[in-house]
Each structure stands twice: as C-alpha cells, then as structure tokens.
Coordinates of C-alpha atoms and ligand atoms in Angstrom, one line a residue:
X1 CA 40.0 -8.2 -12.7
X2 CA 41.0 -10.5 -15.6
X3 CA 41.0 -9.0 -19.1
X4 CA 37.6 -9.7 -20.8
X5 CA 37.8 -12.1 -23.8
X6 CA 36.5 -10.2 -26.8
X7 CA 33.6 -11.8 -28.6
X8 CA 34.8 -13.5 -31.7
X9 CA 33.4 -15.7 -34.5
X10 CA 35.9 -18.2 -35.6
X11 CA 35.9 -19.0 -39.3
X12 CA 38.2 -21.0 -41.6
X13 CA 40.3 -17.9 -42.2
X14 CA 40.6 -16.9 -38.6
X15 CA 38.6 -14.9 -36.1
X16 CA 36.0 -12.2 -37.0
X17 CA 34.6 -9.3 -35.0
X18 CA 31.0 -8.3 -35.1
X19 CA 30.0 -4.6 -35.2
X20 CA 26.5 -3.5 -34.1
X21 CA 24.6 -0.2 -34.2
X22 CA 21.0 0.0 -33.1
X23 CA 18.1 2.3 -34.1
X24 CA 15.6 2.0 -31.2
X25 CA 12.0 3.2 -31.7
X26 CA 10.6 4.2 -28.3
X27 CA 6.9 5.2 -28.1
X28 CA 6.7 8.5 -26.2
X29 CA 4.7 8.2 -23.0
X30 CA 1.9 10.7 -23.8
X31 CA -1.9 10.6 -23.6
X32 CA -2.2 12.3 -27.0
X33 CA -0.5 11.8 -30.4
X34 CA 2.3 13.8 -31.8
X35 CA 0.2 16.1 -34.1
X36 CA -3.4 15.5 -32.9
X37 CA -5.4 15.2 -29.7
X38 CA -6.4 11.6 -30.3
X39 CA -5.8 9.2 -27.4
X40 CA -3.0 6.6 -27.3
X41 CA -4.1 4.1 -24.7
X42 CA -3.3 0.4 -25.4
X43 CA -6.1 -2.1 -26.1
X44 CA -8.8 0.2 -27.5
X45 CA -11.1 -1.1 -30.2
X46 CA -10.0 -0.8 -33.8
X47 CA -10.1 2.8 -35.0
X48 CA -11.5 4.2 -31.8
X49 CA -8.6 6.6 -31.3
X50 CA -8.3 8.3 -34.7
X51 CA -8.8 12.0 -35.3
X52 CA -9.4 13.6 -38.7
X53 CA -5.7 14.5 -38.7
X54 CA -4.6 10.9 -38.2
X55 CA -6.9 9.7 -40.9
X56 CA -5.4 12.4 -43.2
X57 CA -8.7 13.9 -44.2
X58 CA -8.3 16.7 -46.7
X59 CA -7.5 20.1 -45.2
X60 CA -6.6 18.8 -41.8
X61 CA -3.5 20.4 -40.3
X62 CA -1.0 18.9 -37.8
X63 CA -0.4 20.8 -34.5
X64 CA 2.7 19.8 -32.6
X65 CA 2.1 18.4 -29.1
X66 CA 4.4 20.3 -26.8
X67 CA 4.4 17.5 -24.2
X68 CA 5.9 15.0 -26.7
X69 CA 8.7 17.5 -27.5
X70 CA 9.3 17.9 -23.8
X71 CA 9.6 14.1 -23.5
X72 CA 12.1 14.0 -26.3
X73 CA 14.2 16.8 -24.8
X74 CA 14.0 15.0 -21.4
X75 CA 15.3 11.8 -23.0
X76 CA 18.0 13.7 -24.8
X77 CA 19.2 15.3 -21.5
X78 CA 19.2 11.9 -19.9
X79 CA 21.5 10.8 -22.7
X80 CA 23.7 13.8 -22.0
X81 CA 23.1 14.8 -25.5
X82 CA 23.2 18.0 -27.5
X83 CA 19.7 19.6 -27.5
X84 CA 19.1 21.4 -30.8
X85 CA 17.2 24.6 -30.2
X86 CA 16.2 24.6 -33.9
X87 CA 15.0 21.5 -35.6
X88 CA 12.6 20.6 -38.4
X89 CA 10.0 18.1 -39.5
X90 CA 10.2 16.5 -42.9
X91 CA 7.9 14.4 -44.9
X92 CA 9.1 10.9 -45.6
X93 CA 7.0 9.8 -48.6
X94 CA 5.9 6.3 -49.3
X95 CA 2.7 4.4 -50.1
X96 CA 1.2 1.9 -47.7
X97 CA -2.4 1.3 -46.8
X98 CA -1.8 2.0 -43.1
X99 CA -0.3 5.4 -43.9
X100 CA -3.3 7.4 -45.1
X101 CA -1.4 10.6 -45.8
X102 CA 1.1 8.9 -48.1
X103 CA 3.9 10.2 -46.0
X104 CA 5.2 9.9 -42.4
X105 CA 6.2 13.1 -40.6
X106 CA 9.7 12.6 -39.3
X107 CA 12.9 14.5 -38.7
X108 CA 15.6 13.9 -41.3
X109 CA 18.4 16.4 -41.5
X110 CA 17.7 18.4 -38.3
X111 CA 16.7 16.2 -35.4
X112 CA 15.7 17.7 -32.0
X113 CA 18.5 15.9 -30.2
X114 CA 22.1 15.4 -31.4
X115 CA 25.0 13.5 -30.2
X116 CA 25.1 12.0 -26.7
X117 CA 26.4 9.0 -24.8
X118 CA 25.2 6.1 -22.7
X119 CA 27.3 4.2 -20.2
X120 CA 26.3 0.6 -20.2
X121 CA 27.0 -2.1 -17.8
X122 CA 27.7 -5.7 -18.7
X123 CA 26.5 -8.6 -16.5
X124 CA 29.9 -8.9 -14.8
X125 CA 29.7 -5.3 -13.7
X126 CA 32.3 -3.9 -16.2
X127 CA 31.2 -0.9 -18.3
X128 CA 31.5 0.4 -21.8
X129 CA 30.1 3.5 -23.5
X130 CA 27.9 3.7 -26.6
X131 CA 27.8 6.9 -28.6
X132 CA 24.3 8.3 -29.5
X133 CA 24.2 9.6 -33.0
X134 CA 20.8 11.4 -32.7
X135 CA 17.3 11.2 -31.3
X136 CA 14.4 12.4 -33.5
X137 CA 10.7 12.6 -33.2
X138 CA 8.4 10.9 -35.8
X139 CA 4.9 9.5 -36.2
X140 CA 4.1 5.8 -36.0
X141 CA 2.0 4.3 -38.8
X142 CA -1.2 2.3 -38.5
X143 CA -1.6 -1.4 -38.7
X144 CA -2.8 -3.6 -41.5
X145 CA -4.5 -6.8 -40.3
X146 CA -4.3 -9.6 -42.8
X147 CA -5.5 -12.5 -40.8
X148 CA -9.1 -11.5 -39.8
X149 CA -10.7 -12.3 -43.1
X150 CA -9.6 -14.5 -46.0
X151 CA -10.5 -11.9 -48.6
X152 CA -9.9 -8.6 -47.0
X153 CA -7.2 -6.7 -45.3
X154 CA -8.3 -4.4 -42.5
X155 CA -6.6 -1.3 -41.3
X156 CA -6.5 -0.1 -37.7
X157 CA -5.3 3.5 -37.4
X158 CA -5.1 3.7 -33.6
X159 CA -1.3 3.8 -33.8
X160 CA -1.2 6.2 -36.7
X161 CA 0.3 9.5 -35.5
X162 CA 1.5 8.2 -32.1
X163 CA 4.8 9.9 -31.2
X164 CA 7.9 7.8 -31.5
X165 CA 11.5 8.7 -30.5
X166 CA 14.0 7.1 -32.8
X167 CA 17.3 6.8 -30.9
X168 CA 20.2 6.0 -33.2
X169 CA 23.4 4.6 -31.7
X170 CA 26.9 4.7 -33.2
X171 CA 28.2 1.3 -34.3
X172 CA 29.8 0.9 -30.9
X173 CA 28.7 -2.6 -29.8
X174 CA 30.9 -5.6 -30.3
X175 CA 28.8 -8.6 -29.2
X176 CA 25.2 -9.8 -28.8
X177 CA 25.6 -9.4 -25.1
X178 CA 26.7 -5.8 -25.4
X179 CA 23.7 -5.1 -27.7
X180 CA 21.4 -6.6 -25.2
X181 CA 22.9 -4.7 -22.3
X182 CA 22.6 -1.4 -24.3
X183 CA 18.9 -1.9 -25.0
X184 CA 18.4 -2.9 -21.3
X185 CA 20.1 0.3 -20.2
X186 CA 18.3 2.5 -22.6
X187 CA 15.0 0.9 -21.6
X188 CA 15.8 1.5 -18.0
X189 CA 16.7 5.1 -18.7
X190 CA 13.4 6.0 -20.6
X191 CA 11.4 4.2 -17.9
X192 CA 13.3 6.1 -15.2
X193 CA 12.7 9.4 -16.9
X194 CA 9.0 8.5 -17.6
X195 CA 9.4 9.2 -21.3
X196 CA 8.5 5.7 -22.6
X197 CA 7.0 2.8 -20.7
X198 CA 9.5 0.4 -22.5
X199 CA 6.9 -2.4 -22.8
X200 CA 8.4 -4.5 -25.6
X201 CA 5.5 -6.9 -25.6
X202 CA 3.1 -4.1 -26.5
X203 CA 5.6 -2.9 -29.2
X204 CA 6.4 0.3 -27.3
X205 CA 10.1 -0.3 -27.7
X206 CA 11.6 -2.1 -30.7
X207 CA 14.9 -2.0 -32.6
X208 CA 16.3 -2.0 -36.0
X209 CA 19.6 -4.0 -35.6
X210 CA 22.5 -3.1 -37.9
X211 CA 25.2 -5.8 -38.1
X212 CA 28.5 -6.1 -40.0
X213 CA 31.6 -8.2 -39.5
X214 CA 35.3 -7.5 -40.0
X215 CA 38.7 -8.9 -39.1
X216 CA 39.4 -7.6 -35.6
X217 CA 40.3 -4.0 -35.7
X218 CA 40.0 -3.7 -39.5
X219 CA 37.8 -1.4 -41.6
X220 CA 34.1 -1.4 -41.0
X221 CA 32.3 -3.9 -43.1
X222 CA 29.1 -3.5 -45.1
X223 CA 26.1 -3.7 -42.8
X224 CA 22.7 -5.4 -43.0
X225 CA 19.8 -3.9 -41.1
X226 CA 17.4 -6.3 -39.4
X227 CA 14.1 -4.5 -39.1
X228 CA 11.7 -4.2 -36.1
X229 CA 13.1 -6.7 -33.7
X230 CA 10.8 -6.7 -30.6
X231 CA 12.4 -8.6 -27.8
X232 CA 15.7 -8.6 -26.0
X233 CA 16.2 -12.3 -26.8
X234 CA 15.4 -11.8 -30.5
X235 CA 17.9 -8.9 -30.8
X236 CA 20.7 -11.2 -29.5
X237 CA 19.6 -14.2 -31.6
X238 CA 19.4 -12.2 -34.8
X239 CA 22.9 -10.8 -34.3
X240 CA 24.4 -14.3 -33.7
X241 CA 22.7 -15.6 -36.8
X242 CA 23.4 -12.6 -39.0
X243 CA 27.1 -12.3 -38.1
X244 CA 27.6 -16.0 -38.8
X245 CA 25.8 -15.7 -42.2
X246 CA 28.0 -12.8 -43.2
X247 CA 31.2 -14.6 -42.1
X248 CA 30.3 -17.6 -44.3
X249 CA 29.6 -15.4 -47.3
X250 CA 32.9 -13.5 -46.9
X251 CA 34.9 -16.7 -46.4
X252 CA 33.4 -18.2 -49.5
X253 CA 34.9 -15.2 -51.4
X254 CA 31.5 -13.4 -51.6
X255 CA 30.6 -9.9 -50.6
X256 CA 27.8 -8.5 -48.4
X257 CA 25.0 -6.6 -50.1
X258 CA 23.8 -3.8 -47.9
X259 CA 20.2 -4.8 -47.4
X260 CA 17.2 -4.8 -45.1
X261 CA 16.4 -8.1 -43.5
X262 CA 13.7 -9.6 -41.3
X263 CA 14.2 -11.8 -38.3
X264 CA 12.1 -15.0 -38.4
X265 CA 11.8 -15.8 -34.7
X266 CA 10.3 -19.3 -35.4
X267 CA 13.2 -20.4 -37.6
X268 CA 15.8 -18.3 -35.7
X269 CA 17.1 -16.8 -39.0
X270 CA 17.2 -13.5 -40.9
X271 CA 15.8 -13.2 -44.4
X272 CA 16.2 -10.6 -47.1
X273 CA 13.4 -8.1 -47.4
X274 CA 14.9 -5.6 -49.9
X275 CA 18.3 -4.7 -51.2
X276 CA 19.8 -1.3 -51.3
X277 CA 19.0 -1.0 -55.0
X278 CA 15.3 -1.6 -54.2
X279 CA 15.5 0.8 -51.3
X280 CA 12.8 3.5 -51.3
X281 CA 13.5 7.0 -52.4
X282 CA 11.6 8.7 -49.7
X283 CA 11.9 12.2 -51.3
X284 CA 12.2 13.9 -47.9
X285 CA 11.3 17.5 -47.8
X286 CA 10.4 19.9 -45.0
X287 CA 6.7 19.6 -44.1
X288 CA 5.1 22.8 -45.3
X289 CA 2.3 22.5 -42.7
X290 CA 4.7 22.8 -39.8
X291 CA 7.0 25.7 -38.8
X292 CA 10.6 24.8 -37.8
X293 CA 10.6 23.8 -34.2
X294 CA 12.3 26.4 -32.0
X295 CA 13.0 25.7 -28.3
X296 CA 13.3 28.4 -25.7
X297 CA 16.6 27.8 -23.9
X298 CA 14.9 28.7 -20.5
X299 CA 12.4 26.0 -21.1
X300 CA 15.1 23.4 -21.9
X301 CA 16.9 24.6 -18.7
X302 CA 13.8 24.0 -16.6
X303 CA 13.5 20.5 -18.0
X304 CA 17.2 19.9 -17.2
X305 CA 16.7 21.2 -13.6
X306 CA 13.7 18.9 -13.1
X307 CA 15.6 15.7 -14.1
X308 CA 15.9 13.1 -11.3
X309 CA 19.3 11.6 -10.4
X310 CA 20.1 9.4 -13.4
X311 CA 20.5 5.6 -13.1
X312 CA 24.3 5.6 -13.7
X313 CA 24.8 8.4 -11.2
X314 CA 22.7 6.5 -8.7
X315 CA 24.5 3.2 -9.3
X316 CA 27.8 5.0 -8.5
X317 CA 26.3 6.6 -5.4
X318 CA 24.9 3.2 -4.2
X319 CA 28.4 1.7 -4.5
X320 CA 30.2 4.4 -2.5
X321 CA 27.4 5.2 0.0
X322 CA 26.4 1.6 0.8
X323 CA 29.4 -0.4 -0.3
X324 CA 27.5 -2.4 -2.9
X325 CA 29.1 -4.3 -5.7
X326 CA 28.8 -2.8 -9.2
X327 CA 26.6 -5.7 -10.2
X328 CA 24.1 -5.3 -7.3
X329 CA 24.0 -1.5 -7.9
X330 CA 23.4 -2.2 -11.6
X331 CA 20.5 -4.6 -10.9
X332 CA 18.9 -2.1 -8.5
X333 CA 19.0 0.9 -10.8
X334 CA 17.5 -1.1 -13.6
X335 CA 14.2 0.4 -12.5
X336 CA 13.4 3.6 -10.6
X337 CA 10.8 1.9 -8.4
X338 CA 13.1 -0.9 -7.5
X339 CA 15.9 1.6 -6.7
X340 CA 13.5 3.6 -4.5
X341 CA 12.4 0.5 -2.5
X342 CA 16.1 -0.3 -2.0
X343 CA 16.9 3.1 -0.6
X344 CA 13.8 3.1 1.7
X345 CA 15.0 -0.1 3.3
X346 CA 18.7 0.6 3.2
X347 CA 18.2 3.7 5.4
X348 CA 16.9 1.4 8.2
X349 CA 18.7 -1.9 7.6
X350 CA 22.0 -3.4 6.7
X351 CA 22.5 -2.2 3.1
X352 CA 24.1 -5.4 1.9
X353 CA 21.4 -7.5 3.4
X354 CA 18.8 -5.3 1.8
X355 CA 20.6 -5.6 -1.6
X356 CA 20.6 -9.4 -1.3
X357 CA 17.0 -9.5 -0.3
X358 CA 15.8 -7.2 -3.1
X359 CA 18.0 -8.6 -5.9
X360 CA 17.5 -12.2 -5.0
X361 CA 14.5 -13.3 -2.9
X362 CA 12.2 -10.4 -3.9
X363 CA 13.1 -10.4 -7.6
X364 CA 12.6 -14.1 -7.8
X365 CA 9.2 -13.7 -6.2
X366 CA 8.3 -10.9 -8.6
X367 CA 9.4 -12.8 -11.7
X368 CA 7.5 -15.9 -10.6
X369 CA 4.3 -13.8 -10.5
X370 CA 5.1 -11.8 -13.5
X371 CA 5.1 -8.7 -11.4
X372 CA 7.4 -5.7 -11.2
X373 CA 9.1 -4.6 -8.0
X374 CA 7.5 -1.3 -6.9
X375 CA 8.6 1.3 -4.4
X376 CA 6.3 -0.6 -1.9
X377 CA 7.4 -4.1 -2.6
X378 CA 5.7 -6.8 -4.6
X379 CA 2.0 -7.9 -4.1
X380 CA 1.5 -8.7 -0.4
X381 CA 5.2 -8.6 0.4
X382 CA 5.3 -4.8 1.1
X383 CA 7.9 -2.6 2.8
X384 CA 6.4 -3.3 6.2
X385 CA 6.7 -7.0 5.8
X386 CA 10.2 -6.6 4.3
X387 CA 11.3 -4.4 7.1
X388 CA 10.0 -6.9 9.7
X389 CA 11.8 -9.7 7.9
X390 CA 15.1 -7.8 7.8
X391 CA 14.9 -6.9 11.5
X392 CA 14.4 -10.5 12.4
X393 CA 17.6 -11.4 10.6
X394 CA 19.5 -8.5 12.0
X395 CA 18.6 -9.1 15.6
X396 CA 19.5 -12.8 15.3
X397 CA 16.0 -14.1 15.7
X398 CA 16.5 -16.1 12.5
X399 CA 19.8 -17.2 11.0
X400 CA 20.7 -16.5 7.4
X401 CA 19.8 -20.1 6.6
X402 CA 16.4 -20.2 8.1
X403 CA 15.7 -16.7 6.6
X404 CA 15.0 -18.6 3.3
X405 CA 12.3 -20.5 5.0
X406 CA 10.9 -17.4 6.6
X407 CA 10.7 -15.8 3.2
X408 CA 8.9 -18.9 1.8
X409 CA 6.4 -18.5 4.6
X410 CA 5.9 -14.8 3.6
X411 CA 5.4 -15.8 -0.1
X412 CA 2.8 -18.4 1.1
X413 CA 0.9 -15.7 3.1
X414 CA 1.3 -17.5 6.4
X415 CA 1.1 -14.4 8.5
X416 CA 3.5 -11.6 9.6
X417 CA 7.2 -12.5 9.7
X418 CA 7.1 -12.8 13.5
X419 CA 4.1 -15.1 13.3
X420 CA 5.8 -17.3 10.7
X421 CA 8.9 -17.6 12.9
X422 CA 6.8 -19.0 15.7
X423 CA 4.5 -21.2 13.6
X424 CA 7.4 -22.7 11.7
X425 CA 9.7 -22.8 14.7
X426 CA 12.5 -20.9 13.0
X427 CA 13.8 -19.1 16.0
X428 CA 17.6 -19.2 16.0
X429 CA 19.1 -20.9 19.0
X430 CA 21.5 -18.4 20.6
X431 CA 21.0 -20.0 24.0
X432 CA 24.6 -21.1 24.5
X433 CA 23.6 -23.7 27.1
X434 CA 21.4 -25.4 24.5
X435 CA 24.1 -25.3 21.9
X436 CA 26.7 -26.6 24.3
X437 CA 24.6 -29.6 25.1
X438 CA 24.4 -30.5 21.4
X439 CA 28.1 -29.9 21.0
X440 CA 28.9 -32.1 24.0
X441 CA 26.8 -35.0 22.7
X442 CA 28.4 -34.9 19.2
X443 CA 31.9 -34.8 20.6
X444 CA 31.1 -37.7 22.9
X445 CA 29.7 -39.7 20.0
X446 CA 32.8 -39.0 17.8
X447 CA 35.9 -39.1 20.0
X448 CA 38.2 -40.0 17.1
X449 CA 37.0 -37.0 15.0
X450 CA 37.4 -34.7 18.0
X451 CA 41.0 -36.0 18.5
X452 CA 41.8 -35.5 14.8
X453 CA 40.5 -32.0 14.8
X454 CA 43.2 -31.0 17.3
X455 CA 45.8 -31.5 14.6
X456 CA 43.6 -30.5 11.6
X457 CA 41.6 -27.5 12.7
X458 CA 39.7 -27.4 9.3
X459 CA 37.8 -30.4 10.6
X460 CA 35.8 -28.1 12.7
X461 CA 33.6 -27.6 9.6
X462 CA 32.3 -31.2 10.0
X463 CA 31.2 -30.5 13.6
X464 CA 29.5 -27.2 12.6
X465 CA 27.5 -29.2 10.0
X466 CA 26.5 -31.8 12.6
X467 CA 25.4 -29.1 15.1
X468 CA 23.4 -27.4 12.4
X469 CA 21.7 -30.6 11.4
X470 CA 20.9 -31.5 14.9
X471 CA 19.3 -28.0 15.5
X472 CA 17.5 -27.9 12.2
X473 CA 19.8 -25.0 11.0
X474 CA 18.6 -22.9 13.9
X475 CA 21.8 -22.6 15.9
X476 CA 23.6 -19.2 15.6
X477 CA 26.6 -20.1 13.5
X478 CA 28.9 -17.6 15.3
X479 CA 28.0 -19.1 18.7
X480 CA 28.5 -22.7 17.4
X481 CA 32.0 -21.9 16.1
X482 CA 33.0 -20.2 19.4
X483 CA 31.7 -23.1 21.5
X484 CA 33.3 -25.8 19.3
X485 CA 36.7 -24.1 19.4
X486 CA 36.6 -24.1 23.2
X487 CA 35.3 -27.6 23.5
X488 CA 37.7 -29.1 20.9
X489 CA 40.6 -27.1 22.5
X490 CA 41.5 -25.3 19.2
Ligands
ADP501 P1 20.6 4.8 -42.3 O1 20.0 6.2 -42.2 O2 20.7 4.4 -43.7 O3 19.9 3.9 -41.5 P2 22.8 5.5 -40.6 O4 24.2 6.0 -41.0 O5 22.0 6.5 -39.9 O6 22.1 4.9 -41.9 O7 23.1 4.3 -39.6 C1 22.1 3.5 -39.1 C2 22.6 2.6 -38.0 O8 23.6 1.7 -38.6 C3 23.3 3.3 -36.9 O9 22.8 2.8 -35.7 C4 24.8 3.0 -37.1 O10 25.4 2.9 -35.8 C5 24.7 1.7 -37.7 N1 25.9 1.4 -38.6 C6 26.5 2.2 -39.4 N2 27.5 1.6 -40.0 C7 27.6 0.3 -39.5 C8 28.4 -0.8 -39.7 N3 29.4 -0.8 -40.6 N4 28.2 -1.9 -39.0 C9 27.2 -2.0 -38.1 N5 26.4 -0.9 -37.9 C10 26.5 0.2 -38.6
MG502 MG1 18.1 3.0 -40.8

C-alpha cells in the first residue's frame, strides 16, 4: 500500500501539523443516577426525575450506584486499561443555577480507570492507536432554559446527577479524519459493551476537542479546548477551523493563548469563551460524604470474564475467517447488532456476498429510513428475506446485475424474493440454447465485428454487452462468455 500523505496545513512559512486530544463525555447506560435512585429516561417532563439528592436538599447524602461503577469498569476493560482498585470522588466547586449543590462530584486525582489504548481504523482500512489517559466517573449538571419566557430562566434538573464517563485521550490524533475515526470507534465500543447508547443527538456522547498546531515533528504547541461539540461533523469542522486560525496567528508572529472556545455550528467557527487567566479555580477536594471507592479484584475479574469479543478482535477474526477486507470488517463491527446479523448470514451463505449485501444494499436501505441494522435485519427486510435473497443469487436464479432489481422489489414490499423474481421476470437465463440463439443472431448481424474479434480478443466485451442488453441483463455472464468464445473461435 502507498504511504499515506500526512495531513498538513500549508501556510506562508511552510507546512503545519495539527495535534488533537479529545475528552469524551459518555452518559452511562443506567436506569438510575450516579448517586440517587432517580430515573434517567430521555424525554420526561421537566423536573420529573429529580430526587432530593439531585436537588441538593440540605442533609441529603449521595449513595454510589454500583451498576454505574460496573459500567465504567467494563468500559475501562474494553479500552484495555488499568483498573484502579482504589479511587476517589472529589468536589469540583463552581456556581451555576443548574448545579444546585454548588459543586459537581467528579474524580480528579484518582480516577477509577487509568491508562489504556484504542486501535482505530481509518476509512481506507489502515489503523493507528490512540492512548487513553484516563476514564473517570462524574455527575452531569441540569439544564438552564433561556428561551421559554422573555423574563425568566427555567431550570430542569432531570439530567442533574446522571452518571457520565469522561474518557480522556492522549494528544495522539493528527487530522480531523483521525479525530472523527476515533470518536466513531469509541462510540462503537461503548455501544458494543452496552455501557453508553452513544446517541449524539440526545447529547449522550459529546466531546471537548483540544487542538494545537506545530511544525511537523516539533514541540507540542499551546492548545485551545473547544467545549461540548455534539456531532461527528462538528468535531471535524471545528478542528479544521481552529487549526487554520492558530496557524494564521502564529505566522503573523503572534502566540496562542490557552483558552476555552465554543464552536458556532451556524457560522462554522470557534469563538473565545474564557482564557486561562479567567479559568475557574474549582478548589477540588475529596467529597467528605463519600468513602474512597474500593473495588474487589474478584468482582473486576468477573466483569472481565463476562466481556464479549471486542470489536477490533472481531474485525480481525472476520478478515481471517471469512476473507473479508479490513474495510468491510471495520464497517461490520461498527455495531454489535450489525456484526451479529453478518455472522448469522455468513454461516449459511457466501461470506463476501453477505458482506456486500449488508454493507451496501442493507445499510443504504437502513440509512434511507433512518433505521439501524439489527441482528434480524432492517424493518421488513429480515434475516429470512435476506437469506432467500442470497440463496437466489448463489444458485444462479438471478445474476449479480438483476440482484439489484430484486433488492429494490424487496424494499418496495413486492412479496417474497422468489415471488419478486417471477413478478419482475428476473430469472437468469442459464438455458444455453436460449443464449446461443441470441449470440448467433448478434454475430450474424455484425460479421465485421466478429471478424475483428479474432485478432483482438478484448472485443468480446462488446458482444457480452450486446447479449446482456438483448436479454435484459438476465443471461448468466459465465455462460455468455463461454458460448461467445466458442462461436467467435477465440
Ligand atoms: P485539562 O485537565 O486542563 O483539560 P489535560 O492534560 O487533562 O488538561 O488534557 C486535556 C486534553 O488535552 C487531553 O485530551 C490531552 O490529550 C489534550 N492535550 C494536551 N496537550 C495538548 C496539545 N498540546 N495539543 C492538543 N491536545 C492536547
Ligand atoms: Mg479539560
């Protein structure tokens, strides 16, 4: 494979390299909050899911939710990370109306999960690794609503106290594409493990994007942190904009102020929020209401033993077991359900044909209907229909060309695949007599071309095209080639 061109920003003084590190906030998949029993379901009415603890009523005490800790540990193990058997919760103090306690409970010095690593695949199938610095547990804040009333700000505390995992990467990404690929991989992993649903539209996974620039291979530059970016596209757009902005400042002889910035999706630009000098002093200290968190090694081991095969392991297995390309394997393990559907079908059908069907026809269909591929297919195109469809291609009833039409018929709910083949007349002509008759008539009508083909065998392609046209794409291509070779004397 050719060497990949590194991502560069060209400026007046030469090329620049961009360095990216991400802090991803992933909402823990749990029915209850991190320190209270209040519910966490999406779409509840304002303040319907708020306990006295979440509202910070005097005298209320937090009680750690064991399941949320288990989810964090499971994620850490999925990241092949160090699990810290002793960790601690700290108070991060700041004032905000949607933070009734006046502090957020987080983990500062001693996070539950330490260093790990994630192998990430680029679109072309090549891979790179991103170091994980840490994963810690913390509470989410509530939400201030400024646009419901001209005079009042409303506060909704449903989110207050919901468990978040903050997953901090090392500054190991070197292009917007790599940052996007990392978030995709991380999202796939947490969904795979069932520890976060990864729904970015609901805000269940969002990222703080740290960006700096430097001359290729030079010292790390000063970074800016773009807060709370909530879509894959915005993450990449904000990096492109921010890196360009920093290059311009540096080339004009300026220096980068370490600051927190916001991404304005409408204008496609980042804007300063606060500089380092204005940064909060959070006065972290250990939360006196919570004992240090101590994990039983046997409990961690049980979680480890219950982990499913991980996506990158499965991607490798799919390549060796079924002969898939790295790209196809990568697309399939993006989601556990999709991967499971693949394997169900690949056990009974040609693995490469199944890969094409799932990653192309079925994914296109799913996207068009805003649906996800599940272990049983998508909407009415279930495993039974897919299996029948694949069998019809494999036994030669339909050609790979007419298979497209057959799939269209399935999308349009025209019946079972077998019924569609009959109704649409898609049956492939393997009857050699019928193909021979078509070949004969084409050769008879084009004696000059038939003569020329004798000295220029590539010209057979033209004849194949004619036969296909004549038969509406239904002739078996292998049979057509065979017969043409004989009749043209090649
Ligand atoms: P803080 O606690 O102030 O946010 P951290 O050292 O924890 O600082 O870093 C936060 C994030 O910034 C990490 O994801 C890290 O990879 C990233 N980062 C650190 N230095 C740089 C840099 N020079 N350029 C880009 N990203 C960086
Ligand atoms: Mg930070």
